[in-house]
Coordinates of C-alpha atoms in Angstrom, one line a residue:
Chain X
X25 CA 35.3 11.6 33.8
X26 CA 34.6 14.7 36.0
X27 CA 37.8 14.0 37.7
X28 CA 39.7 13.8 34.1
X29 CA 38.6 16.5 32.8
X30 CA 39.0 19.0 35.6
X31 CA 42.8 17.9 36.1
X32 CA 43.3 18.2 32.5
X33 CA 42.0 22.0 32.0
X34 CA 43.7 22.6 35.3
X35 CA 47.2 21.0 33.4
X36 CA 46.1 23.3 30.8
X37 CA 45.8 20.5 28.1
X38 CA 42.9 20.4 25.8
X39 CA 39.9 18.5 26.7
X40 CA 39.5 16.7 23.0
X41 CA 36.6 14.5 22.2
X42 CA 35.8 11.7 19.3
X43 CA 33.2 13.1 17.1
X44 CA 31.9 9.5 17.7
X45 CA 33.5 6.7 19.9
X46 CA 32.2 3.1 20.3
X47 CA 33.8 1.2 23.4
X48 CA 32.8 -2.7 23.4
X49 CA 29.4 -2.7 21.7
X50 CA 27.4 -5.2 21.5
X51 CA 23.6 -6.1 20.9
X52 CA 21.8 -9.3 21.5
X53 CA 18.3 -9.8 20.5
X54 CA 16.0 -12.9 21.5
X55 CA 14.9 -14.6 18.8
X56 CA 10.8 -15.8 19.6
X57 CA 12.5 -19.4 19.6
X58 CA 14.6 -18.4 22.9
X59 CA 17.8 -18.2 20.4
X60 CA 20.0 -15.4 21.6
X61 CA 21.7 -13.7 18.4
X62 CA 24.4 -11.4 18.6
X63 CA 23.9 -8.7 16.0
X64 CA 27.2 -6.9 17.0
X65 CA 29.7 -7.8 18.7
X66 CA 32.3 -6.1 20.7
X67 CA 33.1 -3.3 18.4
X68 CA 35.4 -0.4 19.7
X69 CA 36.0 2.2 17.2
X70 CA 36.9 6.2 17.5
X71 CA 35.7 8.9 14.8
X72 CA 37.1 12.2 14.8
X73 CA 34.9 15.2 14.3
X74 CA 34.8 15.9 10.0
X75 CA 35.5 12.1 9.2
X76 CA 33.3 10.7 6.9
X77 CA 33.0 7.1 7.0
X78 CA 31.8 4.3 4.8
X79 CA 30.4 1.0 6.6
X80 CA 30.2 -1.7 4.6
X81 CA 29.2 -5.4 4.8
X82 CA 27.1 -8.2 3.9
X83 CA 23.4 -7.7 4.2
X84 CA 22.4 -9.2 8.0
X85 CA 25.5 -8.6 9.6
X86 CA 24.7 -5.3 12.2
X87 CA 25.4 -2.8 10.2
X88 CA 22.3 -0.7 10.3
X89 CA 22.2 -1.8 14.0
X90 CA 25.2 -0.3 14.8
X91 CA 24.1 3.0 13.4
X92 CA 20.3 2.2 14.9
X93 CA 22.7 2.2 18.2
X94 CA 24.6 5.2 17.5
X95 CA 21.5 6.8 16.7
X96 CA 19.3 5.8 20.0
X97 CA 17.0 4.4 18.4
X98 CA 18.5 0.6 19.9
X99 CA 20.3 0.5 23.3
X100 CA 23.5 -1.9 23.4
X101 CA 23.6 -5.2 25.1
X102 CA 26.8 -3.8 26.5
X103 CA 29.5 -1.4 26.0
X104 CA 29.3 2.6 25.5
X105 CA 28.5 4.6 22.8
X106 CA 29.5 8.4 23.2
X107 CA 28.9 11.0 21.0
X108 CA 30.7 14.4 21.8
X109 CA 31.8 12.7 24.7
X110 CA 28.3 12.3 25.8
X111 CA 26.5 9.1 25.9
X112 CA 23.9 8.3 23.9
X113 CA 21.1 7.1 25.7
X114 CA 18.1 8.5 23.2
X115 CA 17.7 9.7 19.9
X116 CA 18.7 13.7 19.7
X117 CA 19.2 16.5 17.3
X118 CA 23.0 16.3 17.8
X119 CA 22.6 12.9 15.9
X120 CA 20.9 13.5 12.4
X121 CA 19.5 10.6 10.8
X122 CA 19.0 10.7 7.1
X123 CA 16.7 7.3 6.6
X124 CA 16.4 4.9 3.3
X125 CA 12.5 5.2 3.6
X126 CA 11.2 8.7 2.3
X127 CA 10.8 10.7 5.7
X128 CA 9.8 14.1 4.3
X129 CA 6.5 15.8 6.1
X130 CA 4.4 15.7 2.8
X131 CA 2.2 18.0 4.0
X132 CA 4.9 20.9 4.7
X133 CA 6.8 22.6 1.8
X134 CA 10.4 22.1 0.6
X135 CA 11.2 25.1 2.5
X136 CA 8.9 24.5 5.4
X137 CA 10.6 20.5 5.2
X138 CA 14.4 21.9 5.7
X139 CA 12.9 25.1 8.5
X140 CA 10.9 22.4 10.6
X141 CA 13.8 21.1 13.1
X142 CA 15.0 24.8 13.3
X143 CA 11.6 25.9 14.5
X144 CA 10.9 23.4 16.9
X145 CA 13.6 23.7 18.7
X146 CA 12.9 27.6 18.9
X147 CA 15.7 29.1 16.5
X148 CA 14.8 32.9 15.2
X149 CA 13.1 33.0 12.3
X150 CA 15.9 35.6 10.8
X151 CA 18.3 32.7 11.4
X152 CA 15.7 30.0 10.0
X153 CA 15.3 31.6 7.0
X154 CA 18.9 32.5 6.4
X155 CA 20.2 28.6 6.7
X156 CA 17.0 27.5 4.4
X157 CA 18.0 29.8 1.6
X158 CA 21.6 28.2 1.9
X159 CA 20.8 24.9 2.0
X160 CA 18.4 25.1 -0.6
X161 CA 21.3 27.0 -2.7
X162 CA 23.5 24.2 -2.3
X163 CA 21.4 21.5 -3.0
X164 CA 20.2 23.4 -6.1
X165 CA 16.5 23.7 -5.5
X166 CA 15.9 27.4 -4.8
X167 CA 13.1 27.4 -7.1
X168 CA 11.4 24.6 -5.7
X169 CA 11.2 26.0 -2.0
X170 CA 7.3 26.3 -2.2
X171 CA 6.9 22.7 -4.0
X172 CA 5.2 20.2 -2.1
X173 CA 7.7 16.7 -1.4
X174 CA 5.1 14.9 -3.8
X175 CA 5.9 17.6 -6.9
X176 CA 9.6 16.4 -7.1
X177 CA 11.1 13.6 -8.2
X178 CA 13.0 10.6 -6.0
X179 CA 16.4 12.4 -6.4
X180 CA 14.9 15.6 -5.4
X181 CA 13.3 14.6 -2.1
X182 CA 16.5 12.8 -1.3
X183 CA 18.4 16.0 -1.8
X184 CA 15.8 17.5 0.6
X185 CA 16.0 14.9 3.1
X186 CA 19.6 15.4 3.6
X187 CA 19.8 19.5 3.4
X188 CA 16.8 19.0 6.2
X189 CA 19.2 17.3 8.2
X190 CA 22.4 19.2 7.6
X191 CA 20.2 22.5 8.4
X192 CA 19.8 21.2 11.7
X193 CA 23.5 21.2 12.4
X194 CA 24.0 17.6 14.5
X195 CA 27.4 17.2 15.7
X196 CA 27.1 13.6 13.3
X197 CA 25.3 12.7 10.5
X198 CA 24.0 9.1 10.2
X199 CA 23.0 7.8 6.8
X200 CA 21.2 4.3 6.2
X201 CA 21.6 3.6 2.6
X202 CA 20.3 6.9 2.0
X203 CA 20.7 6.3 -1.9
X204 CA 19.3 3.0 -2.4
X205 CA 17.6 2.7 -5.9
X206 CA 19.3 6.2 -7.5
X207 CA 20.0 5.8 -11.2
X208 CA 23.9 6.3 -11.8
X209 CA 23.5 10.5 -13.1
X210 CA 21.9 10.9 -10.1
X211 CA 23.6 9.4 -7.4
X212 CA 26.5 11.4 -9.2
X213 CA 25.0 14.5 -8.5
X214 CA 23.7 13.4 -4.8
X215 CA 27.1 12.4 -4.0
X216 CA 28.1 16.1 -4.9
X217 CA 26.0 17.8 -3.0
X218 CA 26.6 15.2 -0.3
X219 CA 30.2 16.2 -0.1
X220 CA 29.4 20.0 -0.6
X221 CA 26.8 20.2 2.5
X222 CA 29.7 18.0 4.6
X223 CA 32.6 20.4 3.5
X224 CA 30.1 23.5 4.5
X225 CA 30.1 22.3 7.7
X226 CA 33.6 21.4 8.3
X227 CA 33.6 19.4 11.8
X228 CA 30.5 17.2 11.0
X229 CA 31.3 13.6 10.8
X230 CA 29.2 11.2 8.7
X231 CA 28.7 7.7 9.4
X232 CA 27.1 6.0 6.6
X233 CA 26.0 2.5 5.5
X234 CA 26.2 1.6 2.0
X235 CA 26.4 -1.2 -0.2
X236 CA 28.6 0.2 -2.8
X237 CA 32.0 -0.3 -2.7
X238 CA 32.4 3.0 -5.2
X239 CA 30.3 4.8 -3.1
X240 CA 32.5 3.9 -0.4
X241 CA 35.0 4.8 -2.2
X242 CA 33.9 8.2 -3.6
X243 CA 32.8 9.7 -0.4
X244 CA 34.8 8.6 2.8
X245 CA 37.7 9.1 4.6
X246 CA 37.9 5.9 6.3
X247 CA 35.6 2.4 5.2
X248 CA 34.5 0.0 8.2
X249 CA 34.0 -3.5 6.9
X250 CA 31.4 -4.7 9.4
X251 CA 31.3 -9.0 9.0
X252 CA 29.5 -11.3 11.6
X253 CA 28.7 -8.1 13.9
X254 CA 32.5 -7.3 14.2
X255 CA 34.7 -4.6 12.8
X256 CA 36.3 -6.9 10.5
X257 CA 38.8 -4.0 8.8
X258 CA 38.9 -0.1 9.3
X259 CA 40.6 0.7 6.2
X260 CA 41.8 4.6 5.8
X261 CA 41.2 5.9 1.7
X262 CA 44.1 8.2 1.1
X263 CA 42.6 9.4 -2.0
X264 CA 42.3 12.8 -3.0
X265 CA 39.4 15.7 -3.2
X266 CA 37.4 16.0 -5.0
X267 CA 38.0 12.4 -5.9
X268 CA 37.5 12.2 -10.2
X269 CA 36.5 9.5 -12.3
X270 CA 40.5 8.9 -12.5
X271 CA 40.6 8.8 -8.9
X272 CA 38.1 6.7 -8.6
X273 CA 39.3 4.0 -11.3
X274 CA 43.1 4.2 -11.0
X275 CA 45.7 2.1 -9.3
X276 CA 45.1 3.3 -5.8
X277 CA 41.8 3.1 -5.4
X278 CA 41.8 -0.5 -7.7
X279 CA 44.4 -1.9 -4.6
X280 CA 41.6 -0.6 -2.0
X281 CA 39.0 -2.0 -4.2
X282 CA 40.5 -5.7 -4.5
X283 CA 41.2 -5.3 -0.5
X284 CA 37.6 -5.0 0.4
X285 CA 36.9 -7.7 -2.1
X286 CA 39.5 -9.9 -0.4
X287 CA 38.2 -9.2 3.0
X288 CA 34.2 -9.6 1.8
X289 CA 35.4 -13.2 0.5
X290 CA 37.5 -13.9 3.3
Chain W
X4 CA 7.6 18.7 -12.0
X5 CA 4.5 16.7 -13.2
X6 CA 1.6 17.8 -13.7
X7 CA -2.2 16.0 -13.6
X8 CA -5.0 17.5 -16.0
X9 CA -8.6 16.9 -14.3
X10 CA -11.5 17.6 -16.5
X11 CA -15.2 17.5 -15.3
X12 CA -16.5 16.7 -18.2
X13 CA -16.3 12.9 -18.6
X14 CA -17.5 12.1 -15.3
X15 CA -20.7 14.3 -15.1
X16 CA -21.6 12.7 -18.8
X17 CA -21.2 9.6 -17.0
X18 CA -23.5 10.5 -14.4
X19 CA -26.0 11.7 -16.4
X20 CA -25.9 8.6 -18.5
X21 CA -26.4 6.7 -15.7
X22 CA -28.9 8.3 -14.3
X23 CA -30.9 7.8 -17.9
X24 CA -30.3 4.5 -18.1
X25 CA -31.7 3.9 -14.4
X26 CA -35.0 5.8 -15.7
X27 CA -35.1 4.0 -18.9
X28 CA -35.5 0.4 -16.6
X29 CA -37.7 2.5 -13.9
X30 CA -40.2 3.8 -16.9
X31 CA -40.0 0.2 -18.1
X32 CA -40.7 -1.5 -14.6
X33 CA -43.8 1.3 -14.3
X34 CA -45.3 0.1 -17.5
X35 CA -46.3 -3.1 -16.3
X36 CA -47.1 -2.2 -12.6
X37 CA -49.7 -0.4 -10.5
X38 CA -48.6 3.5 -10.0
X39 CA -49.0 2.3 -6.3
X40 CA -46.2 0.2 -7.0
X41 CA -44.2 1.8 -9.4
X42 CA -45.4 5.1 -10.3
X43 CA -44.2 6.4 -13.3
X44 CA -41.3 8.7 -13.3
X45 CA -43.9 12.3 -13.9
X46 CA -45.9 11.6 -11.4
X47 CA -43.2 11.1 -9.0
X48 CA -42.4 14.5 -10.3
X49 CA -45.4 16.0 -9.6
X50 CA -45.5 14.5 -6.2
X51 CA -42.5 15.7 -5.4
X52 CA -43.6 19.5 -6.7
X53 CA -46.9 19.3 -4.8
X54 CA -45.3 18.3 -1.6
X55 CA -42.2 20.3 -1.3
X56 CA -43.1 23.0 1.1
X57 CA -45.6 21.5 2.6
X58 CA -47.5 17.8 2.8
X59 CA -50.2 17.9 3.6
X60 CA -49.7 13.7 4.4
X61 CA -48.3 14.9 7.7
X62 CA -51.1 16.5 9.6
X63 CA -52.8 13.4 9.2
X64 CA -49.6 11.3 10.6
X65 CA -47.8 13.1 13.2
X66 CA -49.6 16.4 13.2
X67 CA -46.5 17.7 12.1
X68 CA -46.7 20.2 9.6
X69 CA -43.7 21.1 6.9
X70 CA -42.6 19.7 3.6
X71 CA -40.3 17.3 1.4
X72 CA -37.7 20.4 1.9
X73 CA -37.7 21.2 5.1
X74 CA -37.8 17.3 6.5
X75 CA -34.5 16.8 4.1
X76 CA -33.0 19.7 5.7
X77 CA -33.6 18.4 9.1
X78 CA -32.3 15.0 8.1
X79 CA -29.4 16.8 6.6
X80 CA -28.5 18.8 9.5
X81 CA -28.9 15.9 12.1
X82 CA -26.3 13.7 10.0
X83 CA -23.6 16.7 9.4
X84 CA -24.0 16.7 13.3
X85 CA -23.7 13.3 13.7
X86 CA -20.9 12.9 11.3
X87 CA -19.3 15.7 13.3
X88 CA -20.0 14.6 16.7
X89 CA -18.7 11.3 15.7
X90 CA -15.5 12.6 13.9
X91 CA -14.0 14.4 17.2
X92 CA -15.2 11.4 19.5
X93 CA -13.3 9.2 16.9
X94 CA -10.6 11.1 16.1
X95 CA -9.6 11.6 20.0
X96 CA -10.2 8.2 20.9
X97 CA -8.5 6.9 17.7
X98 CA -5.7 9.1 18.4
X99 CA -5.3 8.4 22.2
X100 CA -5.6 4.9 21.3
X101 CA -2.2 4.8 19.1
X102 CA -0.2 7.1 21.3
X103 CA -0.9 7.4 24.9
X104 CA 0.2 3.5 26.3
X105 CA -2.2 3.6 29.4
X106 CA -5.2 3.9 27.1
X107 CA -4.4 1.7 25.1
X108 CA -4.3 -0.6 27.5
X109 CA -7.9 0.0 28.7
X110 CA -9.7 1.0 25.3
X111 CA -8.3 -1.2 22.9
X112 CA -10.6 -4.1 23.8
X113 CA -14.2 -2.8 24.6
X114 CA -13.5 -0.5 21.0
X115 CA -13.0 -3.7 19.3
X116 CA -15.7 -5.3 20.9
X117 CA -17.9 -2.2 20.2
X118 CA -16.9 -2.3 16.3
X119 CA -18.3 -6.0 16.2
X120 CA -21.6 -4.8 17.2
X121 CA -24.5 -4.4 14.5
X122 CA -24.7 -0.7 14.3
X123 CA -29.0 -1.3 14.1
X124 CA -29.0 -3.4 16.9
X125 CA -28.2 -0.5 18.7
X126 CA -31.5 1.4 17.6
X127 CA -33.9 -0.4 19.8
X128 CA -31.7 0.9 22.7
X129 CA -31.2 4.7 21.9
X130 CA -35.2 5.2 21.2
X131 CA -35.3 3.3 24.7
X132 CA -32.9 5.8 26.2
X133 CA -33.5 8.9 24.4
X134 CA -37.3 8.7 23.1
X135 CA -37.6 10.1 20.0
X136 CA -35.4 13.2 20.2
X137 CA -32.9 14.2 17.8
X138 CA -30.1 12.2 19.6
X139 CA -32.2 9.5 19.4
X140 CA -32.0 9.2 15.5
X141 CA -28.5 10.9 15.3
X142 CA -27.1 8.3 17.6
X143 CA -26.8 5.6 14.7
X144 CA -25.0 8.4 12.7
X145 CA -22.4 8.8 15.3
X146 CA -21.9 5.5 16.9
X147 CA -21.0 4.5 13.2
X148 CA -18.8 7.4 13.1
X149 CA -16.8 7.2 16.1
X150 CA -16.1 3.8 15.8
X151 CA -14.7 4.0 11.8
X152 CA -13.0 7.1 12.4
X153 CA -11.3 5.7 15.7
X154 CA -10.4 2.5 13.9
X155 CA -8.8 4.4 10.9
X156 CA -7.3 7.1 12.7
X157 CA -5.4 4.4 15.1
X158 CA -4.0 2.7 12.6
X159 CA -3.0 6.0 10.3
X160 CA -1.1 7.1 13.7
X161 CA 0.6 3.9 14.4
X162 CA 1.6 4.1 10.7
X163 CA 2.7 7.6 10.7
X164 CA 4.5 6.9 14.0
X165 CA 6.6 4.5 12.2
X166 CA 7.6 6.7 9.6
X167 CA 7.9 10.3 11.5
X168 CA 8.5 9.5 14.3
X169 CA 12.1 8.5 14.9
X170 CA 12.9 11.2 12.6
X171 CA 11.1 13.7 14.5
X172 CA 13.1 12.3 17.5
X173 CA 16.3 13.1 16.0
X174 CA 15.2 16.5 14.6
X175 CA 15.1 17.1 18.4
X176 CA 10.8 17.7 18.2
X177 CA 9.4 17.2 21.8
X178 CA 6.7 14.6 21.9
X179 CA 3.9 16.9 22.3
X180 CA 5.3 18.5 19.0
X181 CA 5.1 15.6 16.9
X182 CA 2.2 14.8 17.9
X183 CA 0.3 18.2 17.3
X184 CA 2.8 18.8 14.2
X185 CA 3.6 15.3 12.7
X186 CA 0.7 12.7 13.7
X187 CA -2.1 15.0 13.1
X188 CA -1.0 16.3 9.7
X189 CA -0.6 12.8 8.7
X190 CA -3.9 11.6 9.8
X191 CA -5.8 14.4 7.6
X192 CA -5.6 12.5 4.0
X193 CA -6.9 9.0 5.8
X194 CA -9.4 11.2 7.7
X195 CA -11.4 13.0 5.4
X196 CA -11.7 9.6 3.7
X197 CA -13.3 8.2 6.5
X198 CA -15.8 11.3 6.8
X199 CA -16.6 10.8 3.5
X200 CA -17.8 7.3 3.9
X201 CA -19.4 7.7 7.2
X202 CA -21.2 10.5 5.7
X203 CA -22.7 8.3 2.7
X204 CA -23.6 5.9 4.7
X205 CA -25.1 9.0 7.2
X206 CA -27.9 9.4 5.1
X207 CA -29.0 5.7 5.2
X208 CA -28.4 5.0 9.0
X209 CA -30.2 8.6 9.6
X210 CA -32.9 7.7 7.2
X211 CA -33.9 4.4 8.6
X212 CA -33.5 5.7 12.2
X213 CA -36.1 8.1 11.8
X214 CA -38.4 5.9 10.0
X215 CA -38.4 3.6 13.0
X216 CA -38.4 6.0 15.7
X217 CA -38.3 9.7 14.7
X218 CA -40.7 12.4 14.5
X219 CA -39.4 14.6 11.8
X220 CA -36.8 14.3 8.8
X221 CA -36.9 12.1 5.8
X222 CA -37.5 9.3 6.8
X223 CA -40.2 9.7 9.0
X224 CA -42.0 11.4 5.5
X225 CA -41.3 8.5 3.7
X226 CA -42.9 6.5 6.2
X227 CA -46.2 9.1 6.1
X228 CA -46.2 8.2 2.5
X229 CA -45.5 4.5 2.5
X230 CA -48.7 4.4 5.3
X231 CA -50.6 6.1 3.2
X232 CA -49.8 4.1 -0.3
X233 CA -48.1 7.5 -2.0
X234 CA -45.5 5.8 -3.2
X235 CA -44.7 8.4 -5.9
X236 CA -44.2 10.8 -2.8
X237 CA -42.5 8.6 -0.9
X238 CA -40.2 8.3 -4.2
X239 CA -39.1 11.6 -4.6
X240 CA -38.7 12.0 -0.7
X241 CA -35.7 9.6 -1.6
X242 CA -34.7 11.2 -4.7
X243 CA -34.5 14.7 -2.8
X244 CA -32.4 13.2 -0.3
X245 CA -30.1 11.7 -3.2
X246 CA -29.8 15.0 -4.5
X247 CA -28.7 16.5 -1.4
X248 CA -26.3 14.2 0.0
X249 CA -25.0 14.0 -3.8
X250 CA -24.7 17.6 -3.1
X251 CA -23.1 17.3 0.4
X252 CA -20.3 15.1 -0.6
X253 CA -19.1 17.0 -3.5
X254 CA -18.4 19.5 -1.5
X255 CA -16.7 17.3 1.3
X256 CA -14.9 16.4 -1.6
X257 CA -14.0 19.5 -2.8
X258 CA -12.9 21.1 1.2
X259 CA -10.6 17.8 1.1
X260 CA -9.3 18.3 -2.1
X261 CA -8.3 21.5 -0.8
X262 CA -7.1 20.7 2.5
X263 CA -4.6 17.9 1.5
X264 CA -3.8 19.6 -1.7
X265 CA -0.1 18.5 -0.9
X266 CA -1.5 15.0 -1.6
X267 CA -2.2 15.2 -4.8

């Protein structure tokens, strides 16, 4: 890669890496019977740097793993995940990972929640407090920066959870059903502020797993179908932004619907 | 943003209705016994009174010289101690148990052995080690301890580790960092719990420790008094040390309260 890259910058060209890029993944695990399942299988895949993507699937079939992977959290069996064109061997603030389980410190403020990966990785305290009061602008809870995570309510904290992540500035942002259990009004409102802290920040890709094909469809640029641990259909949404309930509903995105239909029947 | 409304005034009429009621069977009890047995509830009173600065019980006993007070004090400052004493050596070893992999590996067996023990089997062998000094009675006080506070604070870590700690990872925190600034928070709520407990059941382990070995505090009045058939003093010996440790823990309760106010 060395070699690559020097005789590119010395032909003058670009040296221009995927925000994420998957080559031949796959993960095994051993069952306690001796059974060897393969979770995911061979899955190559390129995400450019602002993307968002959607993964969908049925429940059991390596989604979550695949972003587990991506994350660090899992090595593969085989294959190479790079992110930024480095490979992932361990979890890392250029990889933000917005859980489904409540990860907020309880014991630290709303404020103190979004300033904590800031501080520990030694940012100045001008700058820390600058990108808390934007994130908390943007998410909409500037009055709530001295509330305690257990003073808000679910849709609150989730807001939190993802402006404490943004804040961070990862080079990707992975999402595991981060909005699981979020009555309709509110996973409108998430979704919003979702695509406003993405926009903000405008060479951040998202990878996120969902089980909503509207979801899907609201927020990404690009849905993965993940089936059986392979990438069963990498399907491009050309709909527009902001996407409206008449985006959403119309003939466009019904034809994109009834394809990921097809394809979860199939 | 919700908000909880706590009023005092419900519980402490439910104390002090209890507390009535239990006098109402004592008086009862009394009535039909011996005052030897069951002294009625003035003349524990007055015992109580007479010997509260000094008792005079003790110069006969242990040559020891002092009061109801001043032995309850002595018992009270040998269990905060204990408790203490027992709360770091638990906490660290509770700690090191759930995140350093080497220790683990060595401890986690001989602490679970150590838990199954009886902690008043242990008795015979601290008076043999220690005599009757203070570590001698406090020993029970922080064997109990240590071993509560190590179990709880083990699995409170390995619990918090599953939550925080992958997210911690990928908020780029060093391990030393989450540990000092994500496990240890974390452990607090589960923590003061434990002290709590440990320290209620302080006062009994303390108590019986220095009636079977010690040569001041509570209990080894209570045993001057018992020798000597002064129940009545022996009585409010034990009602004293109610009072205190009823005391004590309120205000354990209250520093917790504030201390994981986040919690509530």
């Amino acid at each position: 890669m060395t070699v690559q890259t020097d005789a590119r910058q010395l032909s003058g060209a670009t040296a221009h890496h995927a925000a994420i890029e998957l080559t031949n993944v796959c993960k095994e695990f051993r069952l306690e019977s001796g059974e060897v399942v393969n979770s995911v299988n061979s899955v190559t895949c390129r995400i450019e740097p602002g993307e968002f993507i959607c993964v969908i699937g049925p429940s059991g079939h390596g989604k979550s793993t695949l972003l587990n992977m991506i994350a660090g959290f899992l090595p593969p069996t085989e294959g190479t995940i790079t992110v930024g064109g480095s490979p992932v061997t361990k979890p890392g603030p250029d990889r933000g990972v917005v859980f489904q389980r409540d990860t907020l410190f309880l014991w630290k403020t709303v404020a103190q929640n979004i300033e904590f990966g800031l501080k520990s990785r030694g940012i100045p305290k001008d700058e820390r407090k600058a990108v808390v009061a934007e994130m908390l602008k943007i998410i909409g809870l500037e009055k709530f920066a001295n509330a305690w995570p257990k003073q808000l309510s679910g849709g609150m904290r989730r807001r939190v959870a993802i402006a404490a992540v943004f804040a961070n500035k990862p080079e990707v942002l992975l999402m595991d059903e981060p909005f699981v259990g979020i009555d309709y009004l509110r996973l409108a409102q998430l979704h919003e502020v979702l695509l406003d802290l993405w926009q903000e920040a405008e060479k951040r890709a998202v990878f996120m797993v969902t089980h909503d094909i509207d979801e899907a469809l609201t927020l990404a640029d690009r849905i993965f179908v993940i089936k059986h641990g392979t990438l069963a259909l990498d399907m491009k949404v050309d709909l527009p932004r902001p996407r409206l309930t008449d985006d959403i509903t119309g003939p466009e995105a019904n034809r994109l619907r009834r394809r990921l239909l097809e394809e979860f029947s199939r | 943003m919700s908000m909880r409304v706590r009023t005092a005034v419900p519980a402490v009429a439910g104390a002090i209705a209890g507390v009535l009621a239990v006098a109402a069977i004592w008086s009862v009890i009394a009535s039909f016994n011996t005052a030897a047995r069951f002294p009625v509830i003035p003349a524990i009173f007055q015992a109580t009174l007479d010997n509260f600065d000094a008792a005079p019980i003790l110069a006969y006993t242990t040559f020891g010289t002092g009061g109801i007070w001043s032995n309850v004090l002595w018992t009270a400052q040998n269990v905060l101690l204990g408790v203490a004493t027992g709360l770091i050596i638990g906490f660290a070893t509770g700690l090191a148990l759930a995140r350093i992999p080497w220790f683990n590996r060595l401890g986690r067996l001989p602490v679970a052995i150590l838990g199954t023990v009886p902690v008043l089997a242990i008795l015979p062998f601290l008076t043999l080690w220690f005599g009757n000094s203070a570590l001698a009675t406090s020993g029970l006080v922080i064997f109990f301890t240590a071993l509560t506070v190590a179990s709880t604070v083990q699995s409170a870590a390995a619990a918090a580790e599953v939550r925080y700690a992958d997210y911690a990872a990928t908020l780029g925190v060093s391990q030393t960092r989450t540990t000092m600034s994500v496990i240890l928070p974390a452990l607090v709520p589960s923590t003061i719990g434990v002290v709590r407990a440990a320290t209620a059941f302080g006062w009994g382990f303390q108590c019986i420790a220095e009636v079977l070995g010690g040569s001041q505090g509570a209990g080894r009045l209570i045993r001057s008094f018992s020798d000597a058939t002064q129940t009545a003093g022996a009585l409010g010996v034990l009602i004293v040390v109610g009072i205190v440790a009823v005391v004590v823990d309120a205000l354990i309760g209250l520093a917790g309260r504030w201390i994981v106010r986040w919690n509530e």
